[in-house]
Amino acid sequence: MVKLLKYAALTIILAVMVFPLLWMFRVSLMPPTGGLSLGAFFTPIFTLGIYYDIFTSGNMLRYFFNSALIGVIVTAGNILFCFMVGYALSRYRFIGRSFWFYSLVFVLMIPAHIIIIPLYMTIHHLGLYDTYGALILPFLVNPIGVFLVKQYIDSLPSAVEEAARMDGAGELRILIGIVMPLCKPALAVLAIQVFLTNWNSFLFPFILTSSEAVRTLPVGLALYQGHQAIDWPHLMAGSSLAVIPVLLIFLFFQQHIVSGITAGAIKQ
Amino acid sequence: MTTRKFTGLLFASPWIASFLLFWLFPLLYSLVLGFTDYRLMAPDYQWVGLDNFTALFSDQAFLSSLFHTFIFVLGTIPVTTVVALALALLVERQFPGRTVFRSGFFMPSITSMIVIALVFTNLYSRGGYIYLLAEMLGLTPPENGFLLSNSTALISIMAMDVWMSVGYYMLLFLAGLKSIPMELYEAAEVAGAGTWRKFRSITIPLLKPVALFILVINTIKSFQVFVEIFVMTKGKYGTSTAVYFIYETGLNRFEFGYASAAAYVLFIIIAIFSLAQFRLFRQRSVW
Amino acid sequence: MKHILSFSTVALALLLSCTGGEQRSDGQATLDWWQFWTDPAIKPTIEQMVADFESQNPNITVNITDLTWANGHEKIVMAFSSNTAPDIVELGSDWIPEFSSAGKLANLTADLLADTSQFYAWTPAVYDSALYAMPWILGTRVMFINKNLVKRAGYDDNYIPLNWSQLKELCYKIDSLGKDIYGFGANAAEKHRLYKKFLPFFWSNKAKIMSEDGSFSTFASDRAYAALKYYKELCDSTSMVDTQRRLEDAFLDGKVGVIISGDWLLKRIHNENPDIDIVTTLIPGPKYPGPSFVGGEYLAVSEQSKQKAAALKFIRYVTSPENQLRFCKANFSANPSSKEAAKDSFFVETPHFQTFVKQLALSRIPEIDEHWVYIEDIIENALEKALYQNAPPAQTLYEAKLEIEKLYAE
C-alpha cells in the first residue's frame, strides 16, 4: 500500500515535470501550416516533416556538431581542471589561497552583461574572435565546478590521503589514485552540470562568434525567433533534439552517482 | 612543507591562468567604470566618485528592481531546496523504474531557459494549459493571462523557475547522499534509531557541505535572474529585476558607468548573503 | 585608476586596429555585413544577392553575419562601443540615432542626397542635418478585419469603419457576439510595441509629442487627451488584451474582429490559415483615413570602416529597385523603401499589398533623437498606467509631459 502510494506520488510529480516538455515535443510534430492553436495538442495530426527539414536544409547539423565538440572538450577540461583546483583549495595551504577562492565566487557574482564587453575586447585582442577557442578557453575552468569539488572534498575525511602520504606516495598519485575515485559522484555531477551549461549557453557564443562555421546550437535555434513571429515547429523540434545529447550524458554519468562510494572506502 | 605549498599552487594554476587571462580585466574594467559617468560609445567620461551609488539609492526603478529580486530570491530558494531534497530522498534507494523518475525530474533542467521561457509564455497565457488548469480547479486566473497581470507575473515566473531547477539540485543532493557512509546508518539502526532520527542526526548534518553549495549557488544564480524576465515580460508587470535593470540601463540606454555601479551594488548584496550562509553553516557544524 | 583604464583601452584599441580588415594595396576589399534576415524564406535570396554582387565586383568579397532579432541589438552595441563594428550593418529605424549621434556611422550625405526623392522614410536616417543610413525594407501597420465576424455582427459584408465612432461601434458589436469573440485586439504593456499601436490614434487627432520649435512638450494637450481617452475606451469595452504575437494567433483563429498589424500577418495568414476571410484597410482617424506608424530596416556604414566606397556600393546594390523587388517577393514584404520598386505590378497583384502601399504614404515616424530611448519609455509607462492600472489619463499625460521636458532641460 505504501509502495503504491509512493508510485502514485512519483507519477504525479513526473507528469508535472514533463508536461511542458511534452507540449514542446507535441508542437514539433505539428504541420507547419497548422499554427499553434491550443486545441491542436490532442488532435491526431502528426508529421515528422519538421525533423526531416532540420536534418536536410540549413546548417543545424553543423551547429549540433559544433556544440557537441565544444561541449565535450570543455567538459573534459573541466573534469580535470576543476578537480585539480578544487582539491588544491580544499587540501593545500598556498600563497593567496583565499584570494583565489574568493576570485571564483567573485566572477560568478558579477552579471554577465556587465563583463561581456571587456571580455569581448579581450577575445578580440587575443585573436580568438569567431573561433572555437573563444568558446572553449575562457570556460575550461568553471567556477561553480571548482566550488562543487572543493565542497565535496571538504566533506571527505583526509585520513586516507595522510596514510598514503606516510607511505611515501607522490602528490599526483594521491590526487589521481586516491582522491579522484572518491570524488566520482561530485565529478559526475560536475560533468553533467558543465556539459549542460555549455550546451545551452547562448549569450557568449552569440557575442563572441559570428560565422556559421563555429555557430552553436542555441544560437542557431535563436534564429527561429523571427522579427514578428516565432517559427514554433522548427524551434520546438530543434529544442527537442537538443535535449537528447544531454539526456544521454545524464544517463551515463548518473550511474556514478548511484554507485558512488563503496561503503568501506572512507572508514574514519 | 614548501613543496606542498608549491604543489597546491601548481594544482590551482588552471584557474589562476584563466582568471588572469580572461576575467581579471573585465572585473576591474567594470569596477572602475562604476565610478565614472561613462556612456557606451561616448568619446570621454568623467570621474564622478560615489555619485552613481548615491543616485542608485534614490532611483525608484533600481529600488523596485531590487525589491522584485529579493522577492524572487526569498520566494524560490527555500521551495527549491526543500522540494529538491524531497525528490532526492524519494529516488535515492533502488526500486524498479528509478532511472525513469530520476531522468524525468531532471529533464526540465536540460532544456535551455530561453526555450522553457517561450513555452511557459504560452502555457501561462489566456487559454494556455496552465490557465485552463487553473480554471478547472475553480480558481479565477487573471483575465489576460498570468504574465500580463501585476499580481501574478512575478510569482508565475518564480514557479517556473522552481519547476526548472529542482531536478538539478536533486542531482546535487543525490551526490551528497552518496557521500554518507552506509555504516553510519547501520550503526544507528543497531542503536535502535528510527527513520526520522536517522534523517535528523545523520542525513541532515552530513548533507551540510552539499547543502551549503546548493544554497550559495542558487543564491548567486537567483539574484541574477534575467533570461526568463527578458523573454517573458521585458521587466513589465512588476517583474523588473536587478540584472534586468542593469541590462536595460547599460546596453539599451548606454549608461554603462551607472549600470556597472548597479552591478557592484548587486555584487555586494550577493556577497553578504553568501557570506552569511557560509557563517551559518560553519557555526552549525560546530554544534 | 582612470589612467590604467584608459591606458588599457588605448592599448587594446591599438591592437585591435592592427587586426581589423584593411584595404589591401591590390584593390581587394572584404566587407563584413551584419544582417537579420535568417528565415529560410529569405536567407537564400540574401545569399544570392551577395553572390551576384561579388560576381559583378570581382574585387569585393562580402561576409554575412546573421544576427537574431532578440539579441542582435546587443551585439551591434558591443561592436560599436569597442570599435570592432563591421563595415555594413543593418539597423532598425529606432536604433540609428544611437549610433549616428555618437559619431559611429559614416556620413553618407554627399552620396545619398541626390537619392532622397527616390526613397521613402528618411527621417530616422537624419541626424544634425546629415544622412547616416539608407532606407531598405519598411513596414507600416494597417487595420485587419475579419469579414466573417463583421457579417455576424449584422453588418454588410464589405463594411469598413471610416471614423473613430464607427470603429468603436463595430468592435463593440463583434465583442458582443460571444464569450470567446473579441472586438479589438489591444496590445498589453509590451515593450517597444504598445506605443506603436497608440501613436496612430494620437497622430490622427493631430496631437504631437513636442511643440513645433521643440521648446516644450505637447504630450498633455487636449488632442492628446482625447486620443488617449478614445483608445482607452476602445480597449476597455471591446478588446482582448495580450501580446502582439498572441493577438495575431487569436486573429488567425477567427476570434478577434479588428487588429492593427503589419505585412508579416499576411504572411502568417498565407502560411497558417489561408481560408480566413479578411479585409485590410487604412487605419481610420476621427476622419478617414488616418496616419499609421512606419518602422523599417536601414543599412549603414560604420565610421571606422576602411572600405567605405565599396560598402556604399554594396548598399546601393542591395537597395536598388530591382533587388528590393527581389527581396519583397521572396519575403512577402509589402513596403520597399524604393518608390520605383513600389510601383511594380507585384504590389498591385498581391492581395492587400495596395493597402500597405497607400498607408505608407500616410505613415509617420516619430522624430527620433538621442533622447528617444527615454521618451519611448516615458510614453509606454504612461500608456501602461492609463490603460491598465486605472490612472487618470489627464494626469498621466501631464506627468509624462513633465518628464519629457526634464530630458531636454538637462
Short mmCIF file of N, CA and C in Angstrom, two decimals, chain C residues 209-316:
data_model
loop_
_atom_site.label_atom_id
_atom_site.label_comp_id
_atom_site.label_asym_id
_atom_site.label_seq_id
_atom_site.Cartn_x
_atom_site.Cartn_y
_atom_site.Cartn_z
N ILE C 209 4.07 65.11 -29.88
CA ILE C 209 4.84 64.90 -28.66
C ILE C 209 5.54 66.19 -28.24
N MET C 210 6.12 66.88 -29.24
CA MET C 210 6.84 68.11 -28.95
C MET C 210 6.21 69.28 -29.71
N SER C 211 6.40 70.48 -29.19
CA SER C 211 5.91 71.67 -29.87
C SER C 211 6.73 71.89 -31.15
N GLU C 212 6.21 72.76 -32.00
CA GLU C 212 6.85 72.98 -33.30
C GLU C 212 8.34 73.31 -33.17
N ASP C 213 8.68 74.21 -32.24
CA ASP C 213 10.08 74.61 -32.12
C ASP C 213 10.86 73.74 -31.13
N GLY C 214 10.21 72.71 -30.60
CA GLY C 214 10.91 71.79 -29.72
C GLY C 214 11.19 72.34 -28.33
N SER C 215 10.58 73.47 -27.98
CA SER C 215 10.93 74.07 -26.68
C SER C 215 10.13 73.49 -25.52
N PHE C 216 8.99 72.89 -25.82
CA PHE C 216 8.23 72.24 -24.74
C PHE C 216 7.47 71.04 -25.30
N SER C 217 6.96 70.22 -24.40
CA SER C 217 6.24 69.02 -24.84
C SER C 217 4.74 69.29 -24.88
N THR C 218 4.11 68.81 -25.94
CA THR C 218 2.67 68.96 -26.07
C THR C 218 1.97 67.62 -25.84
N PHE C 219 2.64 66.76 -25.09
CA PHE C 219 2.11 65.41 -24.89
C PHE C 219 0.83 65.41 -24.05
N ALA C 220 0.58 66.50 -23.34
CA ALA C 220 -0.62 66.54 -22.50
C ALA C 220 -1.69 67.48 -23.06
N SER C 221 -1.64 67.72 -24.36
CA SER C 221 -2.62 68.63 -24.96
C SER C 221 -4.03 68.04 -24.96
N ASP C 222 -5.02 68.88 -25.23
CA ASP C 222 -6.40 68.41 -25.34
C ASP C 222 -6.53 67.28 -26.35
N ARG C 223 -5.83 67.47 -27.47
CA ARG C 223 -5.91 66.48 -28.54
C ARG C 223 -5.31 65.15 -28.11
N ALA C 224 -4.21 65.24 -27.39
CA ALA C 224 -3.58 64.01 -26.88
C ALA C 224 -4.52 63.32 -25.90
N TYR C 225 -5.14 64.13 -25.05
CA TYR C 225 -6.05 63.58 -24.05
C TYR C 225 -7.23 62.88 -24.73
N ALA C 226 -7.80 63.54 -25.75
CA ALA C 226 -8.93 62.94 -26.45
C ALA C 226 -8.53 61.62 -27.11
N ALA C 227 -7.32 61.58 -27.68
CA ALA C 227 -6.86 60.35 -28.33
C ALA C 227 -6.71 59.23 -27.31
N LEU C 228 -6.09 59.55 -26.18
CA LEU C 228 -5.88 58.52 -25.16
C LEU C 228 -7.22 58.05 -24.59
N LYS C 229 -8.14 58.99 -24.39
CA LYS C 229 -9.44 58.64 -23.84
C LYS C 229 -10.16 57.69 -24.80
N TYR C 230 -10.11 58.02 -26.09
CA TYR C 230 -10.76 57.16 -27.08
C TYR C 230 -10.12 55.78 -27.08
N TYR C 231 -8.79 55.75 -27.13
CA TYR C 231 -8.09 54.48 -27.21
C TYR C 231 -8.39 53.62 -25.97
N LYS C 232 -8.48 54.28 -24.83
CA LYS C 232 -8.76 53.54 -23.61
C LYS C 232 -10.17 52.95 -23.64
N GLU C 233 -11.13 53.73 -24.14
CA GLU C 233 -12.49 53.22 -24.24
C GLU C 233 -12.55 52.02 -25.18
N LEU C 234 -11.83 52.15 -26.29
CA LEU C 234 -11.79 51.06 -27.26
C LEU C 234 -11.23 49.80 -26.60
N CYS C 235 -10.15 49.95 -25.87
CA CYS C 235 -9.51 48.80 -25.21
C CYS C 235 -10.41 48.25 -24.11
N ASP C 236 -10.98 49.15 -23.29
CA ASP C 236 -11.74 48.69 -22.14
C ASP C 236 -13.00 47.93 -22.52
N SER C 237 -13.72 48.47 -23.52
CA SER C 237 -15.04 47.91 -23.74
C SER C 237 -15.06 46.80 -24.78
N THR C 238 -14.05 46.73 -25.62
CA THR C 238 -14.23 45.80 -26.74
C THR C 238 -13.05 44.89 -26.99
N SER C 239 -12.13 44.80 -26.03
CA SER C 239 -10.93 44.18 -26.56
C SER C 239 -10.39 43.02 -25.77
N MET C 240 -9.58 42.27 -26.50
CA MET C 240 -8.74 41.25 -25.93
C MET C 240 -7.39 41.94 -25.72
N VAL C 241 -6.84 41.82 -24.52
CA VAL C 241 -5.55 42.44 -24.24
C VAL C 241 -4.50 41.33 -24.16
N ASP C 242 -3.53 41.39 -25.03
CA ASP C 242 -2.49 40.37 -25.00
C ASP C 242 -1.27 40.88 -25.76
N THR C 243 -0.25 40.04 -25.89
CA THR C 243 0.93 40.46 -26.64
C THR C 243 0.61 40.41 -28.14
N GLN C 244 1.36 41.17 -28.91
CA GLN C 244 1.10 41.24 -30.35
C GLN C 244 1.02 39.85 -30.98
N ARG C 245 1.99 39.01 -30.65
CA ARG C 245 2.03 37.67 -31.24
C ARG C 245 0.76 36.88 -30.95
N ARG C 246 0.32 36.98 -29.72
CA ARG C 246 -0.84 36.19 -29.34
C ARG C 246 -2.14 36.81 -29.86
N LEU C 247 -2.15 38.13 -30.01
CA LEU C 247 -3.30 38.76 -30.65
C LEU C 247 -3.43 38.24 -32.08
N GLU C 248 -2.27 38.11 -32.73
CA GLU C 248 -2.29 37.61 -34.10
C GLU C 248 -2.72 36.14 -34.14
N ASP C 249 -2.25 35.35 -33.16
CA ASP C 249 -2.70 33.95 -33.07
C ASP C 249 -4.23 33.91 -32.99
N ALA C 250 -4.77 34.77 -32.11
CA ALA C 250 -6.22 34.77 -31.91
C ALA C 250 -6.94 35.26 -33.16
N PHE C 251 -6.36 36.24 -33.84
CA PHE C 251 -6.96 36.72 -35.07
C PHE C 251 -6.98 35.61 -36.12
N LEU C 252 -5.87 34.87 -36.20
CA LEU C 252 -5.81 33.75 -37.15
C LEU C 252 -6.83 32.67 -36.81
N ASP C 253 -7.12 32.56 -35.53
CA ASP C 253 -8.12 31.59 -35.09
C ASP C 253 -9.54 32.08 -35.32
N GLY C 254 -9.68 33.31 -35.81
CA GLY C 254 -11.01 33.86 -36.06
C GLY C 254 -11.71 34.36 -34.83
N LYS C 255 -10.95 34.69 -33.78
CA LYS C 255 -11.60 35.10 -32.53
C LYS C 255 -11.61 36.61 -32.33
N VAL C 256 -10.85 37.33 -33.16
CA VAL C 256 -10.75 38.78 -32.98
C VAL C 256 -11.24 39.47 -34.24
N GLY C 257 -12.07 40.50 -34.07
CA GLY C 257 -12.65 41.17 -35.22
C GLY C 257 -11.69 42.12 -35.90
N VAL C 258 -11.03 42.98 -35.12
CA VAL C 258 -10.20 44.02 -35.70
C VAL C 258 -8.83 44.03 -35.01
N ILE C 259 -7.80 44.11 -35.81
CA ILE C 259 -6.46 44.13 -35.24
C ILE C 259 -5.59 45.03 -36.12
N ILE C 260 -4.64 45.71 -35.49
CA ILE C 260 -3.69 46.52 -36.27
C ILE C 260 -2.39 45.72 -36.35
N SER C 261 -1.92 45.50 -37.56
CA SER C 261 -0.72 44.69 -37.69
C SER C 261 0.01 45.02 -38.99
N GLY C 262 1.14 44.36 -39.21
CA GLY C 262 1.96 44.64 -40.38
C GLY C 262 1.89 43.54 -41.42
N ASP C 263 2.72 43.65 -42.45
CA ASP C 263 2.64 42.70 -43.55
C ASP C 263 3.00 41.27 -43.14
N TRP C 264 3.74 41.14 -42.01
CA TRP C 264 4.06 39.78 -41.56
C TRP C 264 2.82 38.97 -41.27
N LEU C 265 1.73 39.67 -40.88
CA LEU C 265 0.50 38.93 -40.59
C LEU C 265 -0.09 38.34 -41.88
N LEU C 266 0.08 39.05 -42.99
CA LEU C 266 -0.36 38.50 -44.27
C LEU C 266 0.38 37.19 -44.56
N LYS C 267 1.67 37.21 -44.24
CA LYS C 267 2.48 36.02 -44.46
C LYS C 267 2.00 34.88 -43.58
N ARG C 268 1.67 35.22 -42.34
CA ARG C 268 1.18 34.18 -41.44
C ARG C 268 -0.16 33.64 -41.92
N ILE C 269 -1.03 34.54 -42.37
CA ILE C 269 -2.33 34.10 -42.88
C ILE C 269 -2.11 33.15 -44.06
N HIS C 270 -1.23 33.58 -44.94
CA HIS C 270 -0.91 32.78 -46.11
C HIS C 270 -0.39 31.39 -45.71
N ASN C 271 0.47 31.33 -44.70
CA ASN C 271 1.06 30.05 -44.30
C ASN C 271 0.17 29.22 -43.40
N GLU C 272 -0.56 29.90 -42.50
CA GLU C 272 -1.20 29.14 -41.44
C GLU C 272 -2.71 28.99 -41.57
N ASN C 273 -3.36 30.00 -42.14
CA ASN C 273 -4.81 29.89 -42.27
C ASN C 273 -5.29 30.65 -43.50
N PRO C 274 -4.96 30.13 -44.69
CA PRO C 274 -5.29 30.87 -45.92
C PRO C 274 -6.79 31.03 -46.13
N ASP C 275 -7.61 30.26 -45.42
CA ASP C 275 -9.06 30.32 -45.67
C ASP C 275 -9.75 31.46 -44.96
N ILE C 276 -9.09 32.07 -44.00
CA ILE C 276 -9.76 33.11 -43.23
C ILE C 276 -10.09 34.28 -44.15
N ASP C 277 -11.33 34.78 -44.00
CA ASP C 277 -11.83 35.82 -44.90
C ASP C 277 -11.59 37.19 -44.26
N ILE C 278 -10.62 37.92 -44.79
CA ILE C 278 -10.30 39.19 -44.16
C ILE C 278 -10.34 40.34 -45.16
N VAL C 279 -10.38 41.55 -44.60
CA VAL C 279 -10.20 42.72 -45.43
C VAL C 279 -9.18 43.60 -44.70
N THR C 280 -8.34 44.28 -45.47
CA THR C 280 -7.41 45.22 -44.84
C THR C 280 -7.83 46.62 -45.23
N THR C 281 -7.60 47.55 -44.32
CA THR C 281 -7.98 48.92 -44.61
C THR C 281 -7.04 49.89 -43.92
N LEU C 282 -7.04 51.12 -44.41
CA LEU C 282 -6.26 52.15 -43.74
C LEU C 282 -6.85 52.39 -42.36
N ILE C 283 -5.98 52.73 -41.42
CA ILE C 283 -6.46 52.96 -40.06
C ILE C 283 -7.29 54.24 -40.03
N PRO C 284 -8.54 54.17 -39.55
CA PRO C 284 -9.35 55.39 -39.53
C PRO C 284 -8.93 56.31 -38.40
N GLY C 285 -8.99 57.59 -38.66
CA GLY C 285 -8.81 58.58 -37.60
C GLY C 285 -10.18 59.09 -37.22
N PRO C 286 -10.27 60.27 -36.63
CA PRO C 286 -11.60 60.88 -36.45
C PRO C 286 -12.28 60.99 -37.83
N LYS C 287 -11.44 61.19 -38.86
CA LYS C 287 -11.91 61.11 -40.24
C LYS C 287 -11.09 60.06 -40.98
N TYR C 288 -11.53 59.63 -42.16
CA TYR C 288 -10.82 58.61 -42.90
C TYR C 288 -9.97 59.25 -43.98
N PRO C 289 -8.78 58.81 -44.24
CA PRO C 289 -8.01 57.85 -43.44
C PRO C 289 -7.10 58.58 -42.47
N GLY C 290 -6.56 57.85 -41.51
CA GLY C 290 -5.62 58.43 -40.57
C GLY C 290 -4.21 57.94 -40.84
N PRO C 291 -3.24 58.56 -40.19
CA PRO C 291 -1.87 58.13 -40.38
C PRO C 291 -1.58 56.83 -39.63
N SER C 292 -0.49 56.18 -40.01
CA SER C 292 -0.07 54.99 -39.28
C SER C 292 1.39 55.15 -38.89
N PHE C 293 1.90 54.14 -38.22
CA PHE C 293 3.29 54.14 -37.79
C PHE C 293 4.11 53.37 -38.83
N VAL C 294 5.27 53.86 -39.15
CA VAL C 294 6.15 53.07 -40.01
C VAL C 294 7.51 52.93 -39.36
N GLY C 295 8.04 51.72 -39.44
CA GLY C 295 9.39 51.46 -38.98
C GLY C 295 10.07 50.75 -40.12
N GLY C 296 11.30 50.34 -39.92
CA GLY C 296 11.90 49.61 -41.01
C GLY C 296 13.36 49.31 -40.77
N GLU C 297 13.93 48.68 -41.78
CA GLU C 297 15.32 48.27 -41.72
C GLU C 297 16.14 49.19 -42.61
N TYR C 298 17.29 49.61 -42.08
CA TYR C 298 18.16 50.54 -42.79
C TYR C 298 19.56 49.93 -42.89
N LEU C 299 20.31 50.39 -43.87
CA LEU C 299 21.70 49.94 -43.98
C LEU C 299 22.63 51.12 -43.74
N ALA C 300 23.65 50.90 -42.92
CA ALA C 300 24.58 51.99 -42.61
C ALA C 300 26.01 51.49 -42.71
N VAL C 301 26.93 52.41 -42.90
CA VAL C 301 28.35 52.09 -42.98
C VAL C 301 29.00 52.58 -41.69
N SER C 302 29.86 51.77 -41.11
CA SER C 302 30.46 52.23 -39.86
C SER C 302 31.58 53.22 -40.17
N GLU C 303 31.72 54.19 -39.27
CA GLU C 303 32.65 55.29 -39.49
C GLU C 303 34.09 54.76 -39.60
N GLN C 304 34.40 53.68 -38.87
CA GLN C 304 35.77 53.22 -38.87
C GLN C 304 36.07 52.26 -40.02
N SER C 305 35.09 51.98 -40.85
CA SER C 305 35.34 51.08 -41.99
C SER C 305 36.39 51.70 -42.90
N LYS C 306 37.31 50.87 -43.37
CA LYS C 306 38.35 51.38 -44.25
C LYS C 306 37.96 51.20 -45.72
N GLN C 307 36.74 50.68 -45.91
CA GLN C 307 36.32 50.42 -47.28
C GLN C 307 34.97 51.05 -47.53
N LYS C 308 34.87 52.32 -47.22
CA LYS C 308 33.56 52.98 -47.29
C LYS C 308 33.01 53.00 -48.71
N ALA C 309 33.89 53.19 -49.68
CA ALA C 309 33.42 53.27 -51.06
C ALA C 309 32.79 51.94 -51.47
N ALA C 310 33.50 50.86 -51.16
CA ALA C 310 32.98 49.53 -51.51
C ALA C 310 31.70 49.24 -50.74
N ALA C 311 31.68 49.65 -49.46
CA ALA C 311 30.49 49.40 -48.64
C ALA C 311 29.28 50.14 -49.21
N LEU C 312 29.50 51.37 -49.60
CA LEU C 312 28.41 52.16 -50.17
C LEU C 312 27.90 51.54 -51.47
N LYS C 313 28.85 51.04 -52.24
CA LYS C 313 28.50 50.38 -53.49
C LYS C 313 27.57 49.19 -53.21
N PHE C 314 27.92 48.45 -52.18
CA PHE C 314 27.11 47.28 -51.83
C PHE C 314 25.72 47.71 -51.34
N ILE C 315 25.68 48.75 -50.52
CA ILE C 315 24.39 49.24 -50.02
C ILE C 315 23.50 49.68 -51.18
N ARG C 316 24.09 50.40 -52.10
CA ARG C 316 23.32 50.84 -53.26
C ARG C 316 22.80 49.65 -54.06
#
